Amino acid sequence: MKYSKLFGKTIKEIPKDEVSINSQLLIKAGFIRKEVAGVYNFLPLGLRVLNKISNIIREEMNNSGAQELLLVSLQNKANWEKTDRWNNFDALFKVKSRYDFEYALGPTHEEVLVPLANEFVNSYRDLPLKLYQIQNKFRDEARSKAGLLRGREFLMKDLYSFHESEEDLMKYYEQMKKVYKKTFLRLGLSAIETVASGGTFSDFSHEYQVICESGEDEIIYCSGGDYAQNTEIAKVKEGKECDLGHGPLKKVKTIEVGNIFPLKDKFSKAFGLTFKDKNGKEKHAIMGCYGIGISRAMGTIAEVHNDEKGIIWPKSVAPFDCHLLVLGNARDKADKIYKELIDASVDALYDDREDVSAGQKFSDADLIGIPARLVVSEKTPDGKIEYKERNKDKAEILDLDKIVKKLQSA
Ligand code: ATP
Ligand code: MG
């Protein structure tokens, strides 16, 4: 992609009403634009990151045995009344039609998926069943000043599992803990698996929390990795010695990037979702639910991977594999290298602008945060290129072939 043609460029000034680090960086670098508070447009650069995150999550969910579908945003009011949530779900947006209808604007999808599953689940042979989607959610959040961390419209992956028994649910639940850890690692996030309350459904849930000063959550945890609880429920105090001898427990601010919780039979009862067990007995399906905030994860990555110059994307979610800069009178040479990168299937953002100084190109590259920078100038010897990684200080002149191979395998 030629930067001269890219829709969405860097800007110097941050809009005054943006107070979060993630939205400041992402707006300045040309990834997102605010529509209204808590609602952001994703420009081409931003969508590339969002899609990379979504695809990693999609791969991991498919590998866990789940099937992807896409459910509606305009939801049936009658089903929300059945679960008693039409008037009790705080953040529910209600949409009035100019005809006689009213809809719920989907903040979550139990009210849509459980009646749908009911049509296809009849026998124990139909279970377990695991379904997920990647879709925009709508919530009338009280405050929305944290950029992508708390949206009123935001992208979520939500997975729902249906089982014969609580035992089978817990087997999948334990499997999903491992899947979640792997997924967040692939996204470049070290998420701490944290015990939290289960709300109205269950005795417990597990949250995936990333340590970050600007987070709205708070956890008490052991850095040895054997203990973490959300402070909303934790009985222990900061400073208590870990039982396994890892030293004192710490209290830190965190961002919840995902959570999993057992729903048990709350929704299958509301919608009469039953199946015949092996003995022909009619039973309610047992459910679990597993969420990841995709746009929140993108905001979190920007929030924790940055320096004073801009964002530092992990390779796995970076908008491009490399950022190619042409300086001075080296256009022909750089065009050739750009073509070579395309032929080698290396995704390059090519800063081909002619009316912009070298200094500006360097600072834009740092702000945008693509992990590898390639510079071509008149001085660059044939067959070589100046290569620098975003998180390192030193640039090196290296063989172009080797760099292309390295970027191909990344
Ligand atoms: P929170 O406590 O932060 O409001 P939640 O418990 O309401 O989160 P869920 O309804 O379980 O969250 O949603 C699953 C995931 O979706 C969360 O773990 C979080 O990562 C993300 N998420 C929830 N609300 C928002 C929001 N307003 N903006 C962006 N992401 C969100
Ligand atoms: Mg919430």
mmCIF file of N, CA, C and O in Angstrom, residues 189-283:
data_model
loop_
_atom_site.group_PDB
_atom_site.id
_atom_site.type_symbol
_atom_site.label_atom_id
_atom_site.label_comp_id
_atom_site.label_asym_id
_atom_site.label_seq_id
_atom_site.Cartn_x
_atom_site.Cartn_y
_atom_site.Cartn_z
ATOM 1 N N LEU A 189 -0.482 -9.952 24.425
ATOM 2 C CA LEU A 189 -0.980 -9.455 25.710
ATOM 3 C C LEU A 189 -0.705 -10.485 26.800
ATOM 4 O O LEU A 189 -1.067 -11.664 26.644
ATOM 5 N N SER A 190 -0.056 -10.065 27.911
ATOM 6 C CA SER A 190 0.062 -11.028 29.005
ATOM 7 C C SER A 190 -1.115 -10.819 29.943
ATOM 8 O O SER A 190 -1.140 -9.883 30.736
ATOM 9 N N ALA A 191 -2.094 -11.672 29.777
ATOM 10 C CA ALA A 191 -3.346 -11.552 30.531
ATOM 11 C C ALA A 191 -3.299 -12.488 31.736
ATOM 12 O O ALA A 191 -2.934 -13.654 31.605
ATOM 13 N N ILE A 192 -3.651 -11.962 32.899
ATOM 14 C CA ILE A 192 -3.654 -12.762 34.124
ATOM 15 C C ILE A 192 -5.047 -13.356 34.319
ATOM 16 O O ILE A 192 -6.039 -12.631 34.345
ATOM 17 N N GLU A 193 -5.092 -14.688 34.416
ATOM 18 C CA GLU A 193 -6.374 -15.346 34.663
ATOM 19 C C GLU A 193 -6.791 -15.072 36.102
ATOM 20 O O GLU A 193 -6.077 -15.423 37.037
ATOM 21 N N THR A 194 -7.936 -14.399 36.262
ATOM 22 C CA THR A 194 -8.330 -13.870 37.561
ATOM 23 C C THR A 194 -9.698 -14.408 37.965
ATOM 24 O O THR A 194 -10.630 -14.398 37.161
ATOM 25 N N VAL A 195 -9.795 -14.856 39.211
ATOM 26 C CA VAL A 195 -11.093 -15.328 39.688
ATOM 27 C C VAL A 195 -11.961 -14.122 40.035
ATOM 28 O O VAL A 195 -11.505 -13.157 40.640
ATOM 29 N N ALA A 196 -13.220 -14.159 39.599
ATOM 30 C CA ALA A 196 -14.154 -13.066 39.903
ATOM 31 C C ALA A 196 -15.499 -13.677 40.252
ATOM 32 O O ALA A 196 -15.706 -14.883 40.101
ATOM 33 N N SER A 197 -16.419 -12.828 40.679
ATOM 34 C CA SER A 197 -17.731 -13.344 41.057
ATOM 35 C C SER A 197 -18.473 -13.756 39.792
ATOM 36 O O SER A 197 -18.171 -13.295 38.684
ATOM 37 N N GLY A 198 -19.459 -14.618 39.943
ATOM 38 C CA GLY A 198 -20.188 -15.109 38.772
ATOM 39 C C GLY A 198 -21.467 -14.339 38.526
ATOM 40 O O GLY A 198 -22.279 -14.739 37.708
ATOM 41 N N GLY A 199 -21.692 -13.264 39.252
ATOM 42 C CA GLY A 199 -22.924 -12.488 39.092
ATOM 43 C C GLY A 199 -24.125 -13.324 39.496
ATOM 44 O O GLY A 199 -24.059 -14.085 40.460
ATOM 45 N N THR A 200 -25.201 -13.227 38.714
ATOM 46 C CA THR A 200 -26.421 -13.939 39.102
ATOM 47 C C THR A 200 -26.406 -15.395 38.654
ATOM 48 O O THR A 200 -27.271 -16.172 39.037
ATOM 49 N N PHE A 201 -25.406 -15.771 37.838
ATOM 50 C CA PHE A 201 -25.487 -17.091 37.215
ATOM 51 C C PHE A 201 -24.765 -18.188 37.980
ATOM 52 O O PHE A 201 -25.178 -19.322 37.994
ATOM 53 N N SER A 202 -23.631 -17.818 38.598
ATOM 54 C CA SER A 202 -22.743 -18.867 39.081
ATOM 55 C C SER A 202 -21.944 -18.343 40.271
ATOM 56 O O SER A 202 -21.955 -17.150 40.566
ATOM 57 N N ASP A 203 -21.211 -19.232 40.943
ATOM 58 C CA ASP A 203 -20.417 -18.807 42.098
ATOM 59 C C ASP A 203 -19.161 -18.075 41.675
ATOM 60 O O ASP A 203 -18.570 -17.355 42.455
ATOM 61 N N PHE A 204 -18.729 -18.299 40.454
ATOM 62 C CA PHE A 204 -17.451 -17.725 40.032
ATOM 63 C C PHE A 204 -17.456 -17.486 38.528
ATOM 64 O O PHE A 204 -18.293 -18.000 37.793
ATOM 65 N N SER A 205 -16.491 -16.688 38.097
ATOM 66 C CA SER A 205 -16.180 -16.562 36.675
ATOM 67 C C SER A 205 -14.675 -16.351 36.605
ATOM 68 O O SER A 205 -14.021 -16.204 37.645
ATOM 69 N N HIS A 206 -14.125 -16.349 35.411
ATOM 70 C CA HIS A 206 -12.705 -16.033 35.258
ATOM 71 C C HIS A 206 -12.545 -14.878 34.285
ATOM 72 O O HIS A 206 -13.159 -14.876 33.217
ATOM 73 N N GLU A 207 -11.756 -13.900 34.715
ATOM 74 C CA GLU A 207 -11.502 -12.748 33.861
ATOM 75 C C GLU A 207 -10.053 -12.783 33.406
ATOM 76 O O GLU A 207 -9.186 -13.280 34.129
ATOM 77 N N TYR A 208 -9.793 -12.239 32.223
ATOM 78 C CA TYR A 208 -8.426 -12.157 31.700
ATOM 79 C C TYR A 208 -8.011 -10.699 31.768
ATOM 80 O O TYR A 208 -8.585 -9.857 31.076
ATOM 81 N N GLN A 209 -7.101 -10.400 32.694
ATOM 82 C CA GLN A 209 -6.789 -9.024 33.068
ATOM 83 C C GLN A 209 -5.358 -8.665 32.675
ATOM 84 O O GLN A 209 -4.418 -9.392 32.983
ATOM 85 N N VAL A 210 -5.218 -7.530 32.003
ATOM 86 C CA VAL A 210 -3.899 -7.032 31.594
ATOM 87 C C VAL A 210 -3.526 -5.856 32.489
ATOM 88 O O VAL A 210 -4.307 -4.897 32.632
ATOM 89 N N ILE A 211 -2.368 -5.943 33.117
ATOM 90 C CA ILE A 211 -1.939 -4.878 34.026
ATOM 91 C C ILE A 211 -1.741 -3.587 33.247
ATOM 92 O O ILE A 211 -1.020 -3.556 32.247
ATOM 93 N N CYS A 212 -2.421 -2.520 33.700
ATOM 94 C CA CYS A 212 -2.328 -1.234 33.008
ATOM 95 C C CYS A 212 -2.888 -0.161 33.931
ATOM 96 O O CYS A 212 -4.011 -0.285 34.428
ATOM 97 N N GLU A 213 -2.103 0.881 34.133
ATOM 98 C CA GLU A 213 -2.463 1.958 35.069
ATOM 99 C C GLU A 213 -3.827 2.575 34.731
ATOM 100 O O GLU A 213 -4.572 2.964 35.615
ATOM 101 N N SER A 214 -4.173 2.643 33.450
ATOM 102 C CA SER A 214 -5.424 3.297 33.083
ATOM 103 C C SER A 214 -6.624 2.347 33.104
ATOM 104 O O SER A 214 -7.737 2.742 32.746
ATOM 105 N N GLY A 215 -6.409 1.099 33.526
ATOM 106 C CA GLY A 215 -7.521 0.143 33.568
ATOM 107 C C GLY A 215 -8.561 0.506 34.616
ATOM 108 O O GLY A 215 -8.257 1.189 35.593
ATOM 109 N N GLU A 216 -9.788 0.041 34.404
ATOM 110 C CA GLU A 216 -10.876 0.348 35.351
ATOM 111 C C GLU A 216 -11.023 -0.734 36.406
ATOM 112 O O GLU A 216 -11.756 -0.569 37.364
ATOM 113 N N ASP A 217 -10.359 -1.871 36.210
ATOM 114 C CA ASP A 217 -10.456 -2.964 37.173
ATOM 115 C C ASP A 217 -9.253 -2.932 38.093
ATOM 116 O O ASP A 217 -8.269 -2.239 37.848
ATOM 117 N N GLU A 218 -9.354 -3.734 39.151
ATOM 118 C CA GLU A 218 -8.258 -3.831 40.096
ATOM 119 C C GLU A 218 -8.200 -5.280 40.558
ATOM 120 O O GLU A 218 -9.242 -5.859 40.886
ATOM 121 N N ILE A 219 -6.989 -5.837 40.570
ATOM 122 C CA ILE A 219 -6.874 -7.224 41.028
ATOM 123 C C ILE A 219 -5.783 -7.327 42.097
ATOM 124 O O ILE A 219 -4.898 -6.482 42.180
ATOM 125 N N ILE A 220 -5.906 -8.380 42.900
ATOM 126 C CA ILE A 220 -4.823 -8.741 43.816
ATOM 127 C C ILE A 220 -4.244 -10.034 43.292
ATOM 128 O O ILE A 220 -4.996 -10.982 43.028
ATOM 129 N N TYR A 221 -2.916 -10.063 43.080
ATOM 130 C CA TYR A 221 -2.364 -11.258 42.445
ATOM 131 C C TYR A 221 -0.975 -11.582 42.975
ATOM 132 O O TYR A 221 -0.305 -10.735 43.589
ATOM 133 N N CYS A 222 -0.588 -12.822 42.723
ATOM 134 C CA CYS A 222 0.752 -13.286 43.083
ATOM 135 C C CYS A 222 1.584 -13.324 41.814
ATOM 136 O O CYS A 222 1.156 -13.919 40.820
ATOM 137 N N SER A 223 2.767 -12.701 41.850
ATOM 138 C CA SER A 223 3.567 -12.658 40.620
ATOM 139 C C SER A 223 4.122 -14.047 40.275
ATOM 140 O O SER A 223 4.594 -14.283 39.167
ATOM 141 N N GLY A 224 4.044 -14.993 41.219
ATOM 142 C CA GLY A 224 4.419 -16.383 40.938
ATOM 143 C C GLY A 224 3.390 -17.093 40.072
ATOM 144 O O GLY A 224 3.622 -18.201 39.604
ATOM 145 N N GLY A 225 2.226 -16.461 39.878
ATOM 146 C CA GLY A 225 1.247 -16.993 38.931
ATOM 147 C C GLY A 225 0.239 -17.956 39.515
ATOM 148 O O GLY A 225 -0.533 -18.566 38.791
ATOM 149 N N ASP A 226 0.191 -18.111 40.830
ATOM 150 C CA ASP A 226 -0.739 -19.104 41.370
ATOM 151 C C ASP A 226 -2.014 -18.505 41.965
ATOM 152 O O ASP A 226 -2.905 -19.233 42.380
ATOM 153 N N TYR A 227 -2.106 -17.167 41.982
ATOM 154 C CA TYR A 227 -3.282 -16.579 42.612
ATOM 155 C C TYR A 227 -3.614 -15.227 41.994
ATOM 156 O O TYR A 227 -2.732 -14.384 41.802
ATOM 157 N N ALA A 228 -4.876 -15.003 41.639
ATOM 158 C CA ALA A 228 -5.323 -13.671 41.211
ATOM 159 C C ALA A 228 -6.824 -13.566 41.412
ATOM 160 O O ALA A 228 -7.588 -14.448 41.012
ATOM 161 N N GLN A 229 -7.255 -12.514 42.107
ATOM 162 C CA GLN A 229 -8.690 -12.290 42.297
ATOM 163 C C GLN A 229 -9.003 -10.832 42.021
ATOM 164 O O GLN A 229 -8.200 -9.938 42.320
ATOM 165 N N ASN A 230 -10.199 -10.578 41.497
ATOM 166 C CA ASN A 230 -10.679 -9.217 41.328
ATOM 167 C C ASN A 230 -10.956 -8.641 42.717
ATOM 168 O O ASN A 230 -11.554 -9.328 43.557
ATOM 169 N N THR A 231 -10.520 -7.391 42.981
ATOM 170 C CA THR A 231 -10.677 -6.857 44.349
ATOM 171 C C THR A 231 -12.144 -6.636 44.719
ATOM 172 O O THR A 231 -12.462 -6.469 45.885
ATOM 173 N N GLU A 232 -13.054 -6.629 43.707
ATOM 174 C CA GLU A 232 -14.481 -6.513 44.025
ATOM 175 C C GLU A 232 -14.943 -7.643 44.944
ATOM 176 O O GLU A 232 -15.935 -7.514 45.646
ATOM 177 N N ILE A 233 -14.221 -8.750 44.919
ATOM 178 C CA ILE A 233 -14.665 -9.934 45.689
ATOM 179 C C ILE A 233 -13.600 -10.495 46.596
ATOM 180 O O ILE A 233 -13.875 -11.315 47.449
ATOM 181 N N ALA A 234 -12.329 -10.099 46.323
ATOM 182 C CA ALA A 234 -11.239 -10.751 47.042
ATOM 183 C C ALA A 234 -11.324 -10.467 48.536
ATOM 184 O O ALA A 234 -11.575 -9.337 48.947
ATOM 185 N N LYS A 235 -11.101 -11.496 49.359
ATOM 186 C CA LYS A 235 -11.108 -11.313 50.810
ATOM 187 C C LYS A 235 -9.710 -10.992 51.312
ATOM 188 O O LYS A 235 -9.541 -10.334 52.322
ATOM 189 N N VAL A 236 -8.702 -11.451 50.596
ATOM 190 C CA VAL A 236 -7.327 -11.240 51.071
ATOM 191 C C VAL A 236 -6.885 -9.800 50.830
ATOM 192 O O VAL A 236 -7.447 -9.090 50.011
ATOM 193 N N LYS A 237 -5.874 -9.393 51.561
ATOM 194 C CA LYS A 237 -5.361 -8.015 51.456
ATOM 195 C C LYS A 237 -4.029 -8.012 50.698
ATOM 196 O O LYS A 237 -3.282 -8.990 50.743
ATOM 197 N N GLU A 238 -3.767 -6.877 50.077
ATOM 198 C CA GLU A 238 -2.475 -6.662 49.429
ATOM 199 C C GLU A 238 -1.377 -6.852 50.480
ATOM 200 O O GLU A 238 -1.563 -6.474 51.638
ATOM 201 N N GLY A 239 -0.260 -7.455 50.091
ATOM 202 C CA GLY A 239 0.851 -7.588 51.033
ATOM 203 C C GLY A 239 0.873 -8.909 51.764
ATOM 204 O O GLY A 239 1.902 -9.308 52.307
ATOM 205 N N LYS A 240 -0.260 -9.627 51.756
ATOM 206 C CA LYS A 240 -0.284 -10.947 52.392
ATOM 207 C C LYS A 240 0.732 -11.850 51.678
ATOM 208 O O LYS A 240 0.865 -11.795 50.459
ATOM 209 N N GLU A 241 1.457 -12.669 52.454
ATOM 210 C CA GLU A 241 2.443 -13.567 51.832
ATOM 211 C C GLU A 241 1.722 -14.656 51.046
ATOM 212 O O GLU A 241 0.741 -15.232 51.528
ATOM 213 N N CYS A 242 2.198 -14.936 49.861
ATOM 214 C CA CYS A 242 1.640 -16.022 49.050
ATOM 215 C C CYS A 242 1.868 -17.352 49.774
ATOM 216 O O CYS A 242 2.954 -17.583 50.307
ATOM 217 N N ASP A 243 0.835 -18.227 49.762
ATOM 218 C CA ASP A 243 0.930 -19.508 50.469
ATOM 219 C C ASP A 243 2.069 -20.379 49.932
ATOM 220 O O ASP A 243 2.600 -21.224 50.634
ATOM 221 N N LEU A 244 2.404 -20.192 48.677
ATOM 222 C CA LEU A 244 3.448 -21.039 48.071
ATOM 223 C C LEU A 244 4.830 -20.414 48.145
ATOM 224 O O LEU A 244 5.766 -20.886 47.505
ATOM 225 N N GLY A 245 4.939 -19.286 48.896
ATOM 226 C CA GLY A 245 6.258 -18.697 49.121
ATOM 227 C C GLY A 245 6.770 -17.812 47.992
ATOM 228 O O GLY A 245 7.974 -17.635 47.836
ATOM 229 N N HIS A 246 5.866 -17.269 47.188
ATOM 230 C CA HIS A 246 6.311 -16.378 46.106
ATOM 231 C C HIS A 246 6.416 -14.919 46.545
ATOM 232 O O HIS A 246 6.582 -14.032 45.712
ATOM 233 N N GLY A 247 6.248 -14.650 47.830
ATOM 234 C CA GLY A 247 6.341 -13.271 48.312
ATOM 235 C C GLY A 247 4.966 -12.629 48.465
ATOM 236 O O GLY A 247 3.939 -13.293 48.333
ATOM 237 N N PRO A 248 4.944 -11.305 48.759
ATOM 238 C CA PRO A 248 3.686 -10.642 49.049
ATOM 239 C C PRO A 248 2.796 -10.465 47.806
ATOM 240 O O PRO A 248 3.298 -10.272 46.704
ATOM 241 N N LEU A 249 1.461 -10.556 48.022
ATOM 242 C CA LEU A 249 0.503 -10.330 46.935
ATOM 243 C C LEU A 249 0.483 -8.854 46.573
ATOM 244 O O LEU A 249 0.636 -7.989 47.441
ATOM 245 N N LYS A 250 0.289 -8.562 45.284
ATOM 246 C CA LYS A 250 0.287 -7.172 44.825
ATOM 247 C C LYS A 250 -1.099 -6.763 44.350
ATOM 248 O O LYS A 250 -1.847 -7.591 43.818
ATOM 249 N N LYS A 251 -1.373 -5.448 44.514
ATOM 250 C CA LYS A 251 -2.638 -4.910 43.999
ATOM 251 C C LYS A 251 -2.316 -4.027 42.797
ATOM 252 O O LYS A 251 -1.461 -3.140 42.891
ATOM 253 N N VAL A 252 -2.966 -4.285 41.666
ATOM 254 C CA VAL A 252 -2.675 -3.496 40.455
ATOM 255 C C VAL A 252 -3.952 -3.159 39.692
ATOM 256 O O VAL A 252 -4.966 -3.844 39.819
ATOM 257 N N LYS A 253 -3.887 -2.067 38.930
ATOM 258 C CA LYS A 253 -4.979 -1.691 38.019
ATOM 259 C C LYS A 253 -4.863 -2.536 36.757
ATOM 260 O O LYS A 253 -3.747 -2.784 36.265
ATOM 261 N N THR A 254 -6.007 -2.933 36.224
ATOM 262 C CA THR A 254 -6.000 -3.829 35.064
ATOM 263 C C THR A 254 -7.128 -3.509 34.078
ATOM 264 O O THR A 254 -8.101 -2.833 34.428
ATOM 265 N N ILE A 255 -6.975 -4.030 32.876
ATOM 266 C CA ILE A 255 -8.032 -3.977 31.853
ATOM 267 C C ILE A 255 -8.521 -5.404 31.613
ATOM 268 O O ILE A 255 -7.713 -6.299 31.340
ATOM 269 N N GLU A 256 -9.839 -5.598 31.693
ATOM 270 C CA GLU A 256 -10.405 -6.925 31.424
ATOM 271 C C GLU A 256 -10.571 -7.099 29.913
ATOM 272 O O GLU A 256 -11.421 -6.449 29.311
ATOM 273 N N VAL A 257 -9.745 -7.968 29.317
ATOM 274 C CA VAL A 257 -9.837 -8.159 27.869
ATOM 275 C C VAL A 257 -10.740 -9.333 27.492
ATOM 276 O O VAL A 257 -11.124 -9.489 26.332
ATOM 277 N N GLY A 258 -11.072 -10.156 28.495
ATOM 278 C CA GLY A 258 -11.975 -11.261 28.192
ATOM 279 C C GLY A 258 -12.474 -11.877 29.479
ATOM 280 O O GLY A 258 -11.946 -11.586 30.564
ATOM 281 N N ASN A 259 -13.530 -12.673 29.364
ATOM 282 C CA ASN A 259 -13.990 -13.400 30.541
ATOM 283 C C ASN A 259 -14.751 -14.646 30.123
ATOM 284 O O ASN A 259 -15.215 -14.758 29.000
ATOM 285 N N ILE A 260 -14.797 -15.599 31.036
ATOM 286 C CA ILE A 260 -15.560 -16.822 30.777
ATOM 287 C C ILE A 260 -16.398 -17.098 32.007
ATOM 288 O O ILE A 260 -15.966 -16.850 33.127
ATOM 289 N N PHE A 261 -17.650 -17.512 31.803
ATOM 290 C CA PHE A 261 -18.430 -17.908 32.973
ATOM 291 C C PHE A 261 -19.495 -18.958 32.685
ATOM 292 O O PHE A 261 -20.051 -19.009 31.603
ATOM 293 N N PRO A 262 -19.742 -19.803 33.694
ATOM 294 C CA PRO A 262 -20.782 -20.814 33.547
ATOM 295 C C PRO A 262 -22.153 -20.140 33.651
ATOM 296 O O PRO A 262 -22.400 -19.388 34.593
ATOM 297 N N LEU A 263 -23.019 -20.389 32.670
ATOM 298 C CA LEU A 263 -24.386 -19.839 32.756
ATOM 299 C C LEU A 263 -25.346 -20.868 33.341
ATOM 300 O O LEU A 263 -26.477 -20.553 33.672
ATOM 301 N N LYS A 264 -24.877 -22.108 33.415
ATOM 302 C CA LYS A 264 -25.693 -23.228 33.906
ATOM 303 C C LYS A 264 -27.010 -23.321 33.141
ATOM 304 O O LYS A 264 -27.005 -23.278 31.923
ATOM 305 N N ASP A 265 -28.175 -23.382 33.864
ATOM 306 C CA ASP A 265 -29.427 -23.587 33.113
ATOM 307 C C ASP A 265 -30.316 -22.348 33.080
ATOM 308 O O ASP A 265 -31.482 -22.415 32.730
ATOM 309 N N LYS A 266 -29.736 -21.182 33.466
ATOM 310 C CA LYS A 266 -30.529 -19.943 33.549
ATOM 311 C C LYS A 266 -31.289 -19.668 32.240
ATOM 312 O O LYS A 266 -32.492 -19.420 32.241
ATOM 313 N N PHE A 267 -30.578 -19.716 31.098
ATOM 314 C CA PHE A 267 -31.229 -19.366 29.828
ATOM 315 C C PHE A 267 -31.948 -20.550 29.199
ATOM 316 O O PHE A 267 -32.963 -20.375 28.544
ATOM 317 N N SER A 268 -31.418 -21.765 29.415
ATOM 318 C CA SER A 268 -32.133 -22.905 28.830
ATOM 319 C C SER A 268 -33.486 -23.088 29.527
ATOM 320 O O SER A 268 -34.462 -23.495 28.898
ATOM 321 N N LYS A 269 -33.578 -22.714 30.791
ATOM 322 C CA LYS A 269 -34.878 -22.769 31.476
ATOM 323 C C LYS A 269 -35.822 -21.707 30.909
ATOM 324 O O LYS A 269 -36.992 -21.965 30.656
ATOM 325 N N ALA A 270 -35.284 -20.485 30.718
ATOM 326 C CA ALA A 270 -36.134 -19.383 30.233
ATOM 327 C C ALA A 270 -36.747 -19.709 28.874
ATOM 328 O O ALA A 270 -37.868 -19.292 28.576
ATOM 329 N N PHE A 271 -36.001 -20.453 28.039
ATOM 330 C CA PHE A 271 -36.503 -20.730 26.690
ATOM 331 C C PHE A 271 -36.880 -22.204 26.482
ATOM 332 O O PHE A 271 -37.107 -22.640 25.356
ATOM 333 N N GLY A 272 -36.917 -22.962 27.568
ATOM 334 C CA GLY A 272 -37.310 -24.375 27.462
ATOM 335 C C GLY A 272 -36.379 -25.181 26.575
ATOM 336 O O GLY A 272 -36.820 -26.047 25.811
ATOM 337 N N LEU A 273 -35.073 -24.885 26.655
ATOM 338 C CA LEU A 273 -34.103 -25.614 25.830
ATOM 339 C C LEU A 273 -33.762 -26.935 26.514
ATOM 340 O O LEU A 273 -32.919 -27.000 27.415
ATOM 341 N N THR A 274 -34.458 -28.003 26.080
ATOM 342 C CA THR A 274 -34.230 -29.314 26.700
ATOM 343 C C THR A 274 -33.775 -30.320 25.652
ATOM 344 O O THR A 274 -33.902 -30.082 24.457
ATOM 345 N N PHE A 275 -33.242 -31.438 26.142
ATOM 346 C CA PHE A 275 -32.836 -32.533 25.260
ATOM 347 C C PHE A 275 -33.173 -33.848 25.963
ATOM 348 O O PHE A 275 -33.348 -33.877 27.187
ATOM 349 N N LYS A 276 -33.284 -34.914 25.163
ATOM 350 C CA LYS A 276 -33.519 -36.249 25.750
ATOM 351 C C LYS A 276 -32.175 -36.880 26.073
ATOM 352 O O LYS A 276 -31.311 -36.994 25.187
ATOM 353 N N ASP A 277 -31.969 -37.281 27.316
ATOM 354 C CA ASP A 277 -30.689 -37.906 27.668
ATOM 355 C C ASP A 277 -30.689 -39.378 27.246
ATOM 356 O O ASP A 277 -31.663 -39.855 26.648
ATOM 357 N N LYS A 278 -29.619 -40.105 27.578
ATOM 358 C CA LYS A 278 -29.478 -41.491 27.089
ATOM 359 C C LYS A 278 -30.628 -42.389 27.538
ATOM 360 O O LYS A 278 -30.935 -43.384 26.898
ATOM 361 N N ASN A 279 -31.257 -42.002 28.660
ATOM 362 C CA ASN A 279 -32.358 -42.819 29.175
ATOM 363 C C ASN A 279 -33.722 -42.302 28.740
ATOM 364 O O ASN A 279 -34.748 -42.697 29.281
ATOM 365 N N GLY A 280 -33.694 -41.337 27.798
ATOM 366 C CA GLY A 280 -34.971 -40.812 27.291
ATOM 367 C C GLY A 280 -35.581 -39.762 28.198
ATOM 368 O O GLY A 280 -36.731 -39.344 28.004
ATOM 369 N N LYS A 281 -34.805 -39.323 29.208
ATOM 370 C CA LYS A 281 -35.326 -38.322 30.142
ATOM 371 C C LYS A 281 -35.073 -36.918 29.610
ATOM 372 O O LYS A 281 -33.992 -36.619 29.097
ATOM 373 N N GLU A 282 -36.084 -36.029 29.721
ATOM 374 C CA GLU A 282 -35.973 -34.652 29.226
ATOM 375 C C GLU A 282 -35.196 -33.807 30.246
ATOM 376 O O GLU A 282 -35.556 -33.769 31.424
ATOM 377 N N LYS A 283 -34.109 -33.141 29.790
ATOM 378 C CA LYS A 283 -33.283 -32.331 30.709
ATOM 379 C C LYS A 283 -32.985 -30.975 30.094
ATOM 380 O O LYS A 283 -32.959 -30.845 28.867
#
